[in-house]
Coordinates of C-alpha atoms in Angstrom, one line a residue:
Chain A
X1 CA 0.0 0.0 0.0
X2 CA 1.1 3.3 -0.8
X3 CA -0.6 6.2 1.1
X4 CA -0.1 9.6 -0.7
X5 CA -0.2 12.7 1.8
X6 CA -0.8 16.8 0.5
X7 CA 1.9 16.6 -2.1
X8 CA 3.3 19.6 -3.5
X9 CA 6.0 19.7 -6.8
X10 CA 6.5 22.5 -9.0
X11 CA 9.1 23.0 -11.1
X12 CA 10.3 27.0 -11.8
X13 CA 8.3 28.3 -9.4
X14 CA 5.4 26.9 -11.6
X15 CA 3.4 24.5 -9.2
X16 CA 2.5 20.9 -11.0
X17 CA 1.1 19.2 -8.3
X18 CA -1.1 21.0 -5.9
X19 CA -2.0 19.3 -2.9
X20 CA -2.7 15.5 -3.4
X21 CA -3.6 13.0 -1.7
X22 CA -4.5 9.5 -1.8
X23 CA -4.4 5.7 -0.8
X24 CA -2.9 2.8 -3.5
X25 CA -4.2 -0.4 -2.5
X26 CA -1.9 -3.7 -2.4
X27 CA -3.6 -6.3 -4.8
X28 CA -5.3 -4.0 -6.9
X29 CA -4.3 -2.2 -9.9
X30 CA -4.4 1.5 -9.4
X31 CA -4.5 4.0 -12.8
X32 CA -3.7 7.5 -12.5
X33 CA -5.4 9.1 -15.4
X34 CA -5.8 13.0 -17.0
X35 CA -5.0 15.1 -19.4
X36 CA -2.1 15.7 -20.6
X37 CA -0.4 18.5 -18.2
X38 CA -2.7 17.4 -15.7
X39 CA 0.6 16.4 -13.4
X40 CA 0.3 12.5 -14.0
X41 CA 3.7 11.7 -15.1
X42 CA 5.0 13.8 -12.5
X43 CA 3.1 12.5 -9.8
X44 CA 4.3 9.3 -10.6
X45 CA 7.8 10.1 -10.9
X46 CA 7.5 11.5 -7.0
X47 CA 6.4 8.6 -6.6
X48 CA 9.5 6.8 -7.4
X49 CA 11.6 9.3 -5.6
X50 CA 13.1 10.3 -9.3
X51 CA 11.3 14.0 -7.8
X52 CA 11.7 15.6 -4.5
X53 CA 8.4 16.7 -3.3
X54 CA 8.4 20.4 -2.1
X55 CA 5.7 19.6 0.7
X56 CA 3.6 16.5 1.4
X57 CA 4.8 12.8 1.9
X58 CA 4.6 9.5 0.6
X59 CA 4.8 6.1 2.8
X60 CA 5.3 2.7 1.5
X61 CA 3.8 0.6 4.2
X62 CA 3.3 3.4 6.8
X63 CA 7.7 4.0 6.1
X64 CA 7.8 7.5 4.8
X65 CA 9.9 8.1 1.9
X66 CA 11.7 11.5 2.6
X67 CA 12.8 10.0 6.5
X68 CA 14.4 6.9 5.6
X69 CA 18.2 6.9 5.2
X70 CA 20.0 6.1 2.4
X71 CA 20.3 2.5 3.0
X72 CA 16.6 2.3 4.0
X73 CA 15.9 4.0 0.6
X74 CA 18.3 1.3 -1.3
X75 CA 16.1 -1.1 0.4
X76 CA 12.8 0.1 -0.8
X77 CA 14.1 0.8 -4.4
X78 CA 15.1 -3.0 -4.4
X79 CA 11.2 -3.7 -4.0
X80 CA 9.8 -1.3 -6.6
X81 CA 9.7 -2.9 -10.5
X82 CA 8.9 0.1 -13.0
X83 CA 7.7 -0.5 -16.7
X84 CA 8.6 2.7 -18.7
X85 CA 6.7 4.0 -21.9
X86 CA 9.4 3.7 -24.1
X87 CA 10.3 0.2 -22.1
X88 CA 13.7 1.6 -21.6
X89 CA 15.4 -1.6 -22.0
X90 CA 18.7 -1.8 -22.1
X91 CA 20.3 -1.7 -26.1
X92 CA 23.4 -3.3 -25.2
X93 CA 22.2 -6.2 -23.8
X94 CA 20.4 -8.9 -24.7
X95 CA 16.9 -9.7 -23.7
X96 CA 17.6 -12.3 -20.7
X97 CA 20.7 -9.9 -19.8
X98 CA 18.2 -7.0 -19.6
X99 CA 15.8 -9.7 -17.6
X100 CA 18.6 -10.8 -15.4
X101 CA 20.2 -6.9 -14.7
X102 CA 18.8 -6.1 -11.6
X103 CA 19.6 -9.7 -9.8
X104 CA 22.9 -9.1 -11.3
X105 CA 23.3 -6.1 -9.5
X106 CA 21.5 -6.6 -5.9
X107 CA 21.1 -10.7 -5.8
X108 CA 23.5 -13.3 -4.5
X109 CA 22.3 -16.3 -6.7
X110 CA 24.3 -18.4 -8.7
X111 CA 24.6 -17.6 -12.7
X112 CA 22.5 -20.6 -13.1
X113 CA 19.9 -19.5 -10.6
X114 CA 19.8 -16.2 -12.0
X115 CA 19.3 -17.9 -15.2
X116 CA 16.6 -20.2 -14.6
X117 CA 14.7 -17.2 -12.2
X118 CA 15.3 -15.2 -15.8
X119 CA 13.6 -17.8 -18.1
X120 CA 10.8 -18.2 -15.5
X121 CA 10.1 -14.9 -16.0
X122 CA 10.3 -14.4 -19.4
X123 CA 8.2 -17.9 -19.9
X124 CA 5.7 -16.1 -17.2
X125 CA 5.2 -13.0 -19.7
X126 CA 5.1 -15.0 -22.7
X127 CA 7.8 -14.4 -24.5
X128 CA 9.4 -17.4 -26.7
X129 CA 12.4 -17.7 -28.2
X130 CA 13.3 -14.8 -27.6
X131 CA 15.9 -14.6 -25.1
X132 CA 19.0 -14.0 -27.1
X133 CA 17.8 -11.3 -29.2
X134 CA 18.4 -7.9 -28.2
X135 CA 15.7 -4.8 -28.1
X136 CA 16.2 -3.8 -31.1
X137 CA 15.4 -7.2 -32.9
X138 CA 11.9 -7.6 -31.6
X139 CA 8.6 -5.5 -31.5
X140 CA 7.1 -3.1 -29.4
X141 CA 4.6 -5.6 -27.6
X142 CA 7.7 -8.3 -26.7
X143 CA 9.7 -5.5 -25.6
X144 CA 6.8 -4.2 -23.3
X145 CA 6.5 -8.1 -21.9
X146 CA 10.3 -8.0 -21.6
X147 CA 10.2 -4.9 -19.3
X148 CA 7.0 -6.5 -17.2
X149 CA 9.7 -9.6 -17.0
X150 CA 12.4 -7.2 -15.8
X151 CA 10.1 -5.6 -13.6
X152 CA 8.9 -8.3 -11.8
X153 CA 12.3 -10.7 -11.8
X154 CA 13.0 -9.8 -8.4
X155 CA 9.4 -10.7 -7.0
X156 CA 8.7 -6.7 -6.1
X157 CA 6.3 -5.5 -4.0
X158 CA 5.6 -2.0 -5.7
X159 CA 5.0 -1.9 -9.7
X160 CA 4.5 1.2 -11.5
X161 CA 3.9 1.4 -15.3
X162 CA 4.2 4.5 -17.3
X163 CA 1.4 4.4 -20.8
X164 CA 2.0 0.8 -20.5
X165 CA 0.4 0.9 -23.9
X166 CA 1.5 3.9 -25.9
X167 CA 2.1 2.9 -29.0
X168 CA 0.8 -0.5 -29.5
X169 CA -1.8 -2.8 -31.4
X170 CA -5.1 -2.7 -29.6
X171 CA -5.1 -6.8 -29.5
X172 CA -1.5 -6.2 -27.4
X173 CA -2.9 -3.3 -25.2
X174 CA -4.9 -6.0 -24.0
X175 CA -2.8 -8.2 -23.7
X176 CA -0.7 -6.1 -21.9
X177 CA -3.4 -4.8 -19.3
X178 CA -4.1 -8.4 -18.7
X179 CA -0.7 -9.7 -18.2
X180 CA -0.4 -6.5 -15.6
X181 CA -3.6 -7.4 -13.6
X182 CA -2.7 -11.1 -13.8
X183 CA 0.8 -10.2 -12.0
X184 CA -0.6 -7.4 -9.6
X185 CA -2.7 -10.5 -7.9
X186 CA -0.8 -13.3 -8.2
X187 CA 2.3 -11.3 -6.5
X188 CA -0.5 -9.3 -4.6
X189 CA 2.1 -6.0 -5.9
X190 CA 0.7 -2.8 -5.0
X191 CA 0.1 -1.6 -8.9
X192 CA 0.5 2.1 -10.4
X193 CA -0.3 2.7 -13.6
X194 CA -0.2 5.8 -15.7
X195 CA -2.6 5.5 -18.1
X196 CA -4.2 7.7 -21.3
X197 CA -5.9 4.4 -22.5
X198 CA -10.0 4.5 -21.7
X199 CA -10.0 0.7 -22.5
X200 CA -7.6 -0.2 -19.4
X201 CA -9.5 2.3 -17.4
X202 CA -12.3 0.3 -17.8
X203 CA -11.1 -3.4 -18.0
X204 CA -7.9 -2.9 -15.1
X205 CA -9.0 0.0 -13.0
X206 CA -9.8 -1.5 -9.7
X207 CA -9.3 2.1 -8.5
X208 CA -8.9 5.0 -10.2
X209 CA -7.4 8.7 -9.5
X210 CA -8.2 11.6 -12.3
X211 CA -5.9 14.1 -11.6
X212 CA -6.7 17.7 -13.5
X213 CA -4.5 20.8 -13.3
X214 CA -2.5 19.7 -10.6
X215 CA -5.0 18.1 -8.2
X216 CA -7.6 14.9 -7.2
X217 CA -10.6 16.0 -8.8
X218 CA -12.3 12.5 -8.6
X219 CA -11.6 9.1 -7.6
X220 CA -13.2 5.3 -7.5
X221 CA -13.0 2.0 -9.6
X222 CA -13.9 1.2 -12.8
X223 CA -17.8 0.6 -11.9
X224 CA -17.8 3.7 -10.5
X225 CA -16.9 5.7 -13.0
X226 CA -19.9 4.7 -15.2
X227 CA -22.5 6.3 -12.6
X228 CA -20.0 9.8 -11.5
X229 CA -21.3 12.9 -12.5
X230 CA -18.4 14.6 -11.8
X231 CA -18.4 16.7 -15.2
X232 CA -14.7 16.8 -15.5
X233 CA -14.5 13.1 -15.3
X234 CA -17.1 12.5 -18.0
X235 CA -16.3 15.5 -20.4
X236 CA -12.5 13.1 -20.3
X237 CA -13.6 9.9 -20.0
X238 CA -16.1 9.8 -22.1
X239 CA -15.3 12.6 -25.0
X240 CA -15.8 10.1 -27.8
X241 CA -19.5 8.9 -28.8
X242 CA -18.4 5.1 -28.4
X243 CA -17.2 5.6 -25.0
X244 CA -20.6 8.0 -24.5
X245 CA -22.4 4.9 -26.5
X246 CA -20.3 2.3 -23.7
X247 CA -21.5 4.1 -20.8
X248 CA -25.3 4.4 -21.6
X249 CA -25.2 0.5 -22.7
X250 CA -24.0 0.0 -19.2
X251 CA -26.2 2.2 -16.9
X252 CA -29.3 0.6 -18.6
X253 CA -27.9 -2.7 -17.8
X254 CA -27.1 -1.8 -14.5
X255 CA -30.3 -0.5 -13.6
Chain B
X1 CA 25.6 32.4 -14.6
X2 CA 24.3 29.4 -16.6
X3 CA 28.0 28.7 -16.9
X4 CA 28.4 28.9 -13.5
X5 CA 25.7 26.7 -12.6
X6 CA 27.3 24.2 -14.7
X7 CA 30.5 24.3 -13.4
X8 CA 29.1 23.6 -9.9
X9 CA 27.1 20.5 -11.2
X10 CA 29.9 19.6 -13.5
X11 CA 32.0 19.3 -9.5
X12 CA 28.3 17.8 -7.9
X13 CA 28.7 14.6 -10.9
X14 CA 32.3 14.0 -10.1
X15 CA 31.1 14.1 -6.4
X16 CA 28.1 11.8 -7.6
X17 CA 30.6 9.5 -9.8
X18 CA 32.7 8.5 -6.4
X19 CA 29.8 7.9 -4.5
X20 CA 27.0 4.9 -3.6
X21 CA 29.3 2.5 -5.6
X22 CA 27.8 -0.2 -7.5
X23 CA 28.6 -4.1 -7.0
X24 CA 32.4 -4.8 -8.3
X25 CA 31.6 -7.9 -10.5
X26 CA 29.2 -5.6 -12.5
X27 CA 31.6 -2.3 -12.8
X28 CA 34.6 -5.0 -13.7
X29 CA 32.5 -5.9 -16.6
X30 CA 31.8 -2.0 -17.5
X31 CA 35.1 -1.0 -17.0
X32 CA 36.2 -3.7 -19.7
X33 CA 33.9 -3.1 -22.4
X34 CA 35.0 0.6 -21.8
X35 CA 38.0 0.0 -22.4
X36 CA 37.7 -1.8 -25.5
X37 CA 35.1 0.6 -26.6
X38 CA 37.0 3.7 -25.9
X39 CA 40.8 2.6 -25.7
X40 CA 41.3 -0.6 -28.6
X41 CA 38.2 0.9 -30.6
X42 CA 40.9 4.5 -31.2
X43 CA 44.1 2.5 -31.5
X44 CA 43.1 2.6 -35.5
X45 CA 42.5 6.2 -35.9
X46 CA 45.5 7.3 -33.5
X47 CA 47.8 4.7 -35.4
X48 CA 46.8 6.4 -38.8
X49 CA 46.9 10.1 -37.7
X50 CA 49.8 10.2 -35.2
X51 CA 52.2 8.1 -38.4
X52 CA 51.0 10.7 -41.4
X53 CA 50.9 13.4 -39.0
X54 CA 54.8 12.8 -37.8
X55 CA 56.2 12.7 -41.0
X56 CA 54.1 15.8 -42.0
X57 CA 56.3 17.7 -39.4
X58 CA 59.2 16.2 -40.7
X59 CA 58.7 17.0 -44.2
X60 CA 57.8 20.7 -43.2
X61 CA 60.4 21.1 -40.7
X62 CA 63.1 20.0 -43.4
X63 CA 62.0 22.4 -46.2
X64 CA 62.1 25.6 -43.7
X65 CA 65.6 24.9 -43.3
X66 CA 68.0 26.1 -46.0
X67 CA 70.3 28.0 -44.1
X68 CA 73.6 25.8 -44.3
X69 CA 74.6 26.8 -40.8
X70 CA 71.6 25.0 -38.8
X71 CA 72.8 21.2 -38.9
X72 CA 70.6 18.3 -40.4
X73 CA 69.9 16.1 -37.4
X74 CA 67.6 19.6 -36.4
X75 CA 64.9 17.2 -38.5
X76 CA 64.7 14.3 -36.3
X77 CA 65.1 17.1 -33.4
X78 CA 62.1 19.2 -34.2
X79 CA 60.1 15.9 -34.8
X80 CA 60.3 14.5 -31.6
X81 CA 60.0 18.0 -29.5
X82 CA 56.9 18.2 -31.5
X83 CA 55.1 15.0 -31.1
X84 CA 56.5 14.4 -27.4
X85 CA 55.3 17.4 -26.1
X86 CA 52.5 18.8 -28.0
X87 CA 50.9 16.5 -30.9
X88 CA 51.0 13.6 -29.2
X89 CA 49.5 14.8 -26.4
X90 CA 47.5 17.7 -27.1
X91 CA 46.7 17.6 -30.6
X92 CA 46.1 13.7 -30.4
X93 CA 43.6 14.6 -27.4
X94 CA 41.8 17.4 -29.4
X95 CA 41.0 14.5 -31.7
X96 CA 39.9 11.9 -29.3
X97 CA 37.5 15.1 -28.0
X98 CA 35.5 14.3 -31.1
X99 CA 35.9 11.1 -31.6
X100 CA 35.2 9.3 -28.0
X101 CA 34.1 12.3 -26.5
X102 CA 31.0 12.7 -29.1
X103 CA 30.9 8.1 -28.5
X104 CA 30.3 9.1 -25.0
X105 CA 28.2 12.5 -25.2
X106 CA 26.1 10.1 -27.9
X107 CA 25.8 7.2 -25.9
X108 CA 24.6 8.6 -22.0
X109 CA 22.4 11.3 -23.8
X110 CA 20.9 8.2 -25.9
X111 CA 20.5 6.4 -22.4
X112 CA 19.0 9.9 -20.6
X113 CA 16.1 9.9 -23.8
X114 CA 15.2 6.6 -23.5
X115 CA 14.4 6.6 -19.8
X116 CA 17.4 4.0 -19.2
X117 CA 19.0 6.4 -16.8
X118 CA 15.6 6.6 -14.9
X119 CA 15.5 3.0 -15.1
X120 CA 18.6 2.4 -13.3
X121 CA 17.8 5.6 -10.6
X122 CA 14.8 3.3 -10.1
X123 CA 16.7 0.3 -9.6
X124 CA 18.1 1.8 -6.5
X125 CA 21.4 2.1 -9.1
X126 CA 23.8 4.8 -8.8
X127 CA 23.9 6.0 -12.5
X128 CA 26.3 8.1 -12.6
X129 CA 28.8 5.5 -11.2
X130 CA 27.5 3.0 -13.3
X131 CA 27.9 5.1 -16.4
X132 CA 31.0 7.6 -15.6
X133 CA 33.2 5.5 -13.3
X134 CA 34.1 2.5 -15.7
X135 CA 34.7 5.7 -18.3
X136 CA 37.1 7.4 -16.1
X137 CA 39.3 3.9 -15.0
X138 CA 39.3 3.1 -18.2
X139 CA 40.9 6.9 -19.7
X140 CA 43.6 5.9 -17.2
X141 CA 44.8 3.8 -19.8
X142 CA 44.9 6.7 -22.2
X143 CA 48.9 7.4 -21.9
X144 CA 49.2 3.6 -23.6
X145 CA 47.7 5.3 -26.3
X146 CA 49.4 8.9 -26.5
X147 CA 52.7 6.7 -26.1
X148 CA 51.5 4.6 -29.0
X149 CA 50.9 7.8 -31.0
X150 CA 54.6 9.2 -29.9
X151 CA 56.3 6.2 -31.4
X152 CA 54.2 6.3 -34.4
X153 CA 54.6 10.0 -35.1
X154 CA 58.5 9.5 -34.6
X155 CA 58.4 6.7 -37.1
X156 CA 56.2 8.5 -39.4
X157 CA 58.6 11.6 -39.2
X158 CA 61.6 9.0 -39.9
X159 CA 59.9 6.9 -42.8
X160 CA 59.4 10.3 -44.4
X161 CA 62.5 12.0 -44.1
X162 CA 64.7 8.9 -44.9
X163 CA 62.4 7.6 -47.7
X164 CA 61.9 11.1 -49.1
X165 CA 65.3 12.1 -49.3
X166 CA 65.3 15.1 -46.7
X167 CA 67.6 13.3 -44.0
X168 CA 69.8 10.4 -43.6
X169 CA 68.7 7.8 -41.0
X170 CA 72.4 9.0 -39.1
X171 CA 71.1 12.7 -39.0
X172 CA 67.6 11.6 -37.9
X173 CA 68.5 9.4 -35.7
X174 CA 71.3 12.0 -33.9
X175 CA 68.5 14.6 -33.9
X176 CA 66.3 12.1 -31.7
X177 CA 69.0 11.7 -28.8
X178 CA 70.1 15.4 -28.6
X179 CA 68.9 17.1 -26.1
X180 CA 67.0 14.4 -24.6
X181 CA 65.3 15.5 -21.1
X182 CA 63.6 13.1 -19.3
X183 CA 61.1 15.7 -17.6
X184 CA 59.7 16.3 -21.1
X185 CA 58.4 12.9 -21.2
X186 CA 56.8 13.4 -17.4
X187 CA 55.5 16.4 -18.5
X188 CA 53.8 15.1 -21.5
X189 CA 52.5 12.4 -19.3
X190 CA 51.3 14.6 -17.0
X191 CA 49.1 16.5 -19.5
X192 CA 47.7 13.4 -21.4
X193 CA 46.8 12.1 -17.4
X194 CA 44.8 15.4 -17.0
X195 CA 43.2 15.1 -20.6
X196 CA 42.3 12.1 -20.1
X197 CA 40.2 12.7 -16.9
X198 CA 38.6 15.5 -18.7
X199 CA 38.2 13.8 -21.8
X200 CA 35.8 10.8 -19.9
X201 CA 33.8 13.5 -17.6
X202 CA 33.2 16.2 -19.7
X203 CA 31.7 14.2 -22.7
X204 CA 29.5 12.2 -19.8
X205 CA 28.5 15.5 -18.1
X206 CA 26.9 16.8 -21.7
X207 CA 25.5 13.1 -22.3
X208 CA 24.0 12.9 -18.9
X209 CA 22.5 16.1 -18.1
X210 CA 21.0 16.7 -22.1
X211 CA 17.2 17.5 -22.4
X212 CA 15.5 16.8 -25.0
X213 CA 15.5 14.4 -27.8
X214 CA 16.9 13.0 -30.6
X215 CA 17.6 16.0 -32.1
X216 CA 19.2 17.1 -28.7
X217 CA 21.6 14.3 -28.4
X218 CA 23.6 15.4 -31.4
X219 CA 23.7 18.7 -30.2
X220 CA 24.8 18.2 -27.2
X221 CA 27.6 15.8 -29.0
X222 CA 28.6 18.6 -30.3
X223 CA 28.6 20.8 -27.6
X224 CA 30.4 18.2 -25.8
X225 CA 32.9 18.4 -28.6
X226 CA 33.9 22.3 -27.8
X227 CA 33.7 22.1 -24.1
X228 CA 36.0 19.3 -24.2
X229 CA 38.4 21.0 -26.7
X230 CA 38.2 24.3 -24.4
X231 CA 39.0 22.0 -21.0
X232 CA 42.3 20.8 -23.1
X233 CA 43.3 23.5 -24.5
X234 CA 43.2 25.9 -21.2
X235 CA 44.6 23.1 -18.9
X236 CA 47.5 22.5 -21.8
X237 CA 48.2 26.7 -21.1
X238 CA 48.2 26.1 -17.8
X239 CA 50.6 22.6 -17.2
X240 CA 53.1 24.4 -19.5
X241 CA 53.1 27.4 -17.4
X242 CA 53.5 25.4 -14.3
X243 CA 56.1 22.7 -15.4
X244 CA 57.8 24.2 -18.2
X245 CA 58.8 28.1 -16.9

């Protein structure tokens, strides 16, 4: 669980985020959605400590971030996987070297148990024949899965996913989102996700923050966001007809 | 002031680059592949240059000399007082500026676009000792090259005045071991020593603190290019002054 108290980041003297505050639930995937400005990718960088909140705090299991030493912080960073937009695998190495990196660095196994924890993983995201190939050599939707695979090698308690699916095929968004709610409760991982897509809003978002300019202006789950009025939340979520069309189909079955 | 700002934070990444170090098996690895990428990968070019460039001096210095008083071995003389203390070291470094300093510029900025950077921060990695340390152990090994590029330039300069008719291999030879002062060859060493540091942090300071894009990667090669060239050129002023007056 991560529990979010009145943060504050600006950047320039311009504020970005304004005061938020929140709870992200172990188990469950939790989506961070908005515009674009609204302070999402920032929030989620504070998140990760690649930001230094001006005010507020953030606690990983009731441990504050800012008050832990540097050690303590090592610690924590060792539990956290992260999937980056662009996947931000590593070019120069292959894809089970990219999949074995962090127990490399922080794990005491064997090469051979590093190896075989590797190939579980990568079998676990679905990715054949594949291991020897480097990023470069394989799509956008296998590199994604390798990044889930790195993200999750060392059994993490925390994963947080930037636009898991910018850029890809709706069949692998899908996919995707699936394979990320599939992990988040078999590992019961406290799940971030920073999404743009309305489709894993409604299919992964066990809960659901909608940030605008800067702040919480709504949040619930993905049945809940068929029945808000909240007007901001509705003039985003549903600005196309088919979502408008999606919505209407649902409250009449819902009745 | 914005070069004053990144002066400081050039001082904060060396700080940085010493600090939280990462496991040893891993930088061993780094510092390796550094070395191959930045030290064997420029034996080629420095090979090439430093030979053509030697006997270029020789060539030049034996057709400004056609007063009969100044003797011939002043050929082989003027060859090695100029690649010992200045091409080897200086001009040979001004090269390396753009050609591992731009590899290295290219390479973190590349790393900074596509979130890697992030990705190790997130790891709980210290990137800029993962990144700039393995660069900076392996630049110690930059004096194997500049020595490298001192023979060559000598043999150049020899090849071309023997084989082109401007001095005998006697007179050359004579004009090598005249004069000879050992603290020359310190002081060269202690240039390309200082060179090399800046020629493995400058590059990575461009490459690691670039915003931006593609676009913004081969500018800030670029950049990293001049700065670098700048950084040699003033410290070069400056070791003289101190060790040669």
């Amino acid at each position: 669980m991560i529990t979010v108290k009145d943060l504050h980041k600006g950047f320039d003297g311009v504020p970005v985020l304004k005061g938020i505050s929140t709870v992200f639930e172990q188990g469950k995937t939790n989506l961070i959605i908005g515009q674009s400005g609204s302070g999402k990718t920032v929030f989620l960088k504070s998140l990760l400590g690649l930001h230094t909140p001006e005010k507020g705090t953030i606690s990983f299991h009731d441990k504050i971030y800012s008050e832990l030493s540097v050690n303590q912080k090592q610690d924590l960073r060792e539990q956290i996987g992260m999937l980056f937009q662009g996947s931000a695998l590593f070019d120069s190495m292959t894809v089970e070297e990219n999949v074995m990196f962090p127990m490399e660095m922080f794990s005491k196994m064997t090469t051979d148990e590093k190896r075989d924890r590797a190939n579980e993983v990568i079998k676990r995201v679905n990715l054949i024949n594949a291991n020897k190939k480097f990023p470069s050599e394989i799509s956008g939707g296998m590199q994604k899965r390798v990044a889930i695979a790195r993200a999750i090698v060392m059994n993490p308690k925390y994963l947080f996913c930037d636009e898991p699916n910018s850029g890809l095929d709706p069949n692998t968004s899908i996919l995707i989102d699936n394979l990320i709610l599939e992990i988040t409760q078999e590992y019961n991982i406290t799940t971030v996700i920073n999404s743009h897509d309305m489709n894993s809003v409604m299919e992964i978002g066990q809960k659901i923050v909608f940030l605008q300019h800067g702040l919480k202006e709504w949040e619930g789950s993905n049945k809940d966001i068929f029945k808000t009025d909240n007007k901001a939340v509705t003039d985003f979520v549903y600005s196309s007809n088919l979502m408008k069309k999606v919505r209407k189909m649902y409250l009449e079955e819902n009745k | 002031m914005k070069y004053l700002h990144d002066f400081g934070q050039y001082f904060i990444m060396l700080k940085g680059v010493f600090s939280r170090f990462t496991k040893w098996s891993a930088l061993r690895k780094l510092i390796f592949k550094e070395i191959e990428d930045l030290i064997i990968g420029s034996l080629g070019i420095v090979a090439f240059i430093a030979f053509f460039v030697g006997g270029v001096i020789a060539i030049q210095t034996a057709l400004n000399i056609d007063n009969p008083l100044i003797p011939k071995y002043l050929v082989g003389f003027a060859t090695k007082q100029s690649v010992v203390l200045e091409f080897a070291p200086t001009f040979m470094s001004i090269i390396m500026a753009g050609k591992v300093g731009s590899f290295i510029t290219s390479s973190i900025g590349s790393m900074r676009v596509t979130e890697q950077i992030d990705a190790l921060e997130v790891m709980g990695i210290n990137s800029l000792n993962y990144l700039v340390f393995p660069k900076l152990v392996s630049m110690m090994l930059y004096p194997f090259l500049i020595t490298i590029a001192m023979f060559l330039g000598i043999l150049g300069g020899w090849v071309a005045s023997v084989y082109g008719g401007f001095s005998t291999h006697e007179d050359f030879v004579t004009g090598l071991q005249s004069d000879f002062d050992a603290y020359q060859i310190f002081y060269s060493y202690v240039k390309t020593f200082f060179f090399a540091i800046v020629l493995a942090t400058v590059p990575s300071f461009h490459g690691y603190y670039m915003k931006g894009g593609a676009l913004e990667v081969g500018k800030a090669a670029t950049s990293s290019f001049v700065w670098t060239s700048v950084f040699i050129i003033i410290l070069n002023y400056l070791i003289t002054q101190l060790m040669l007056t």
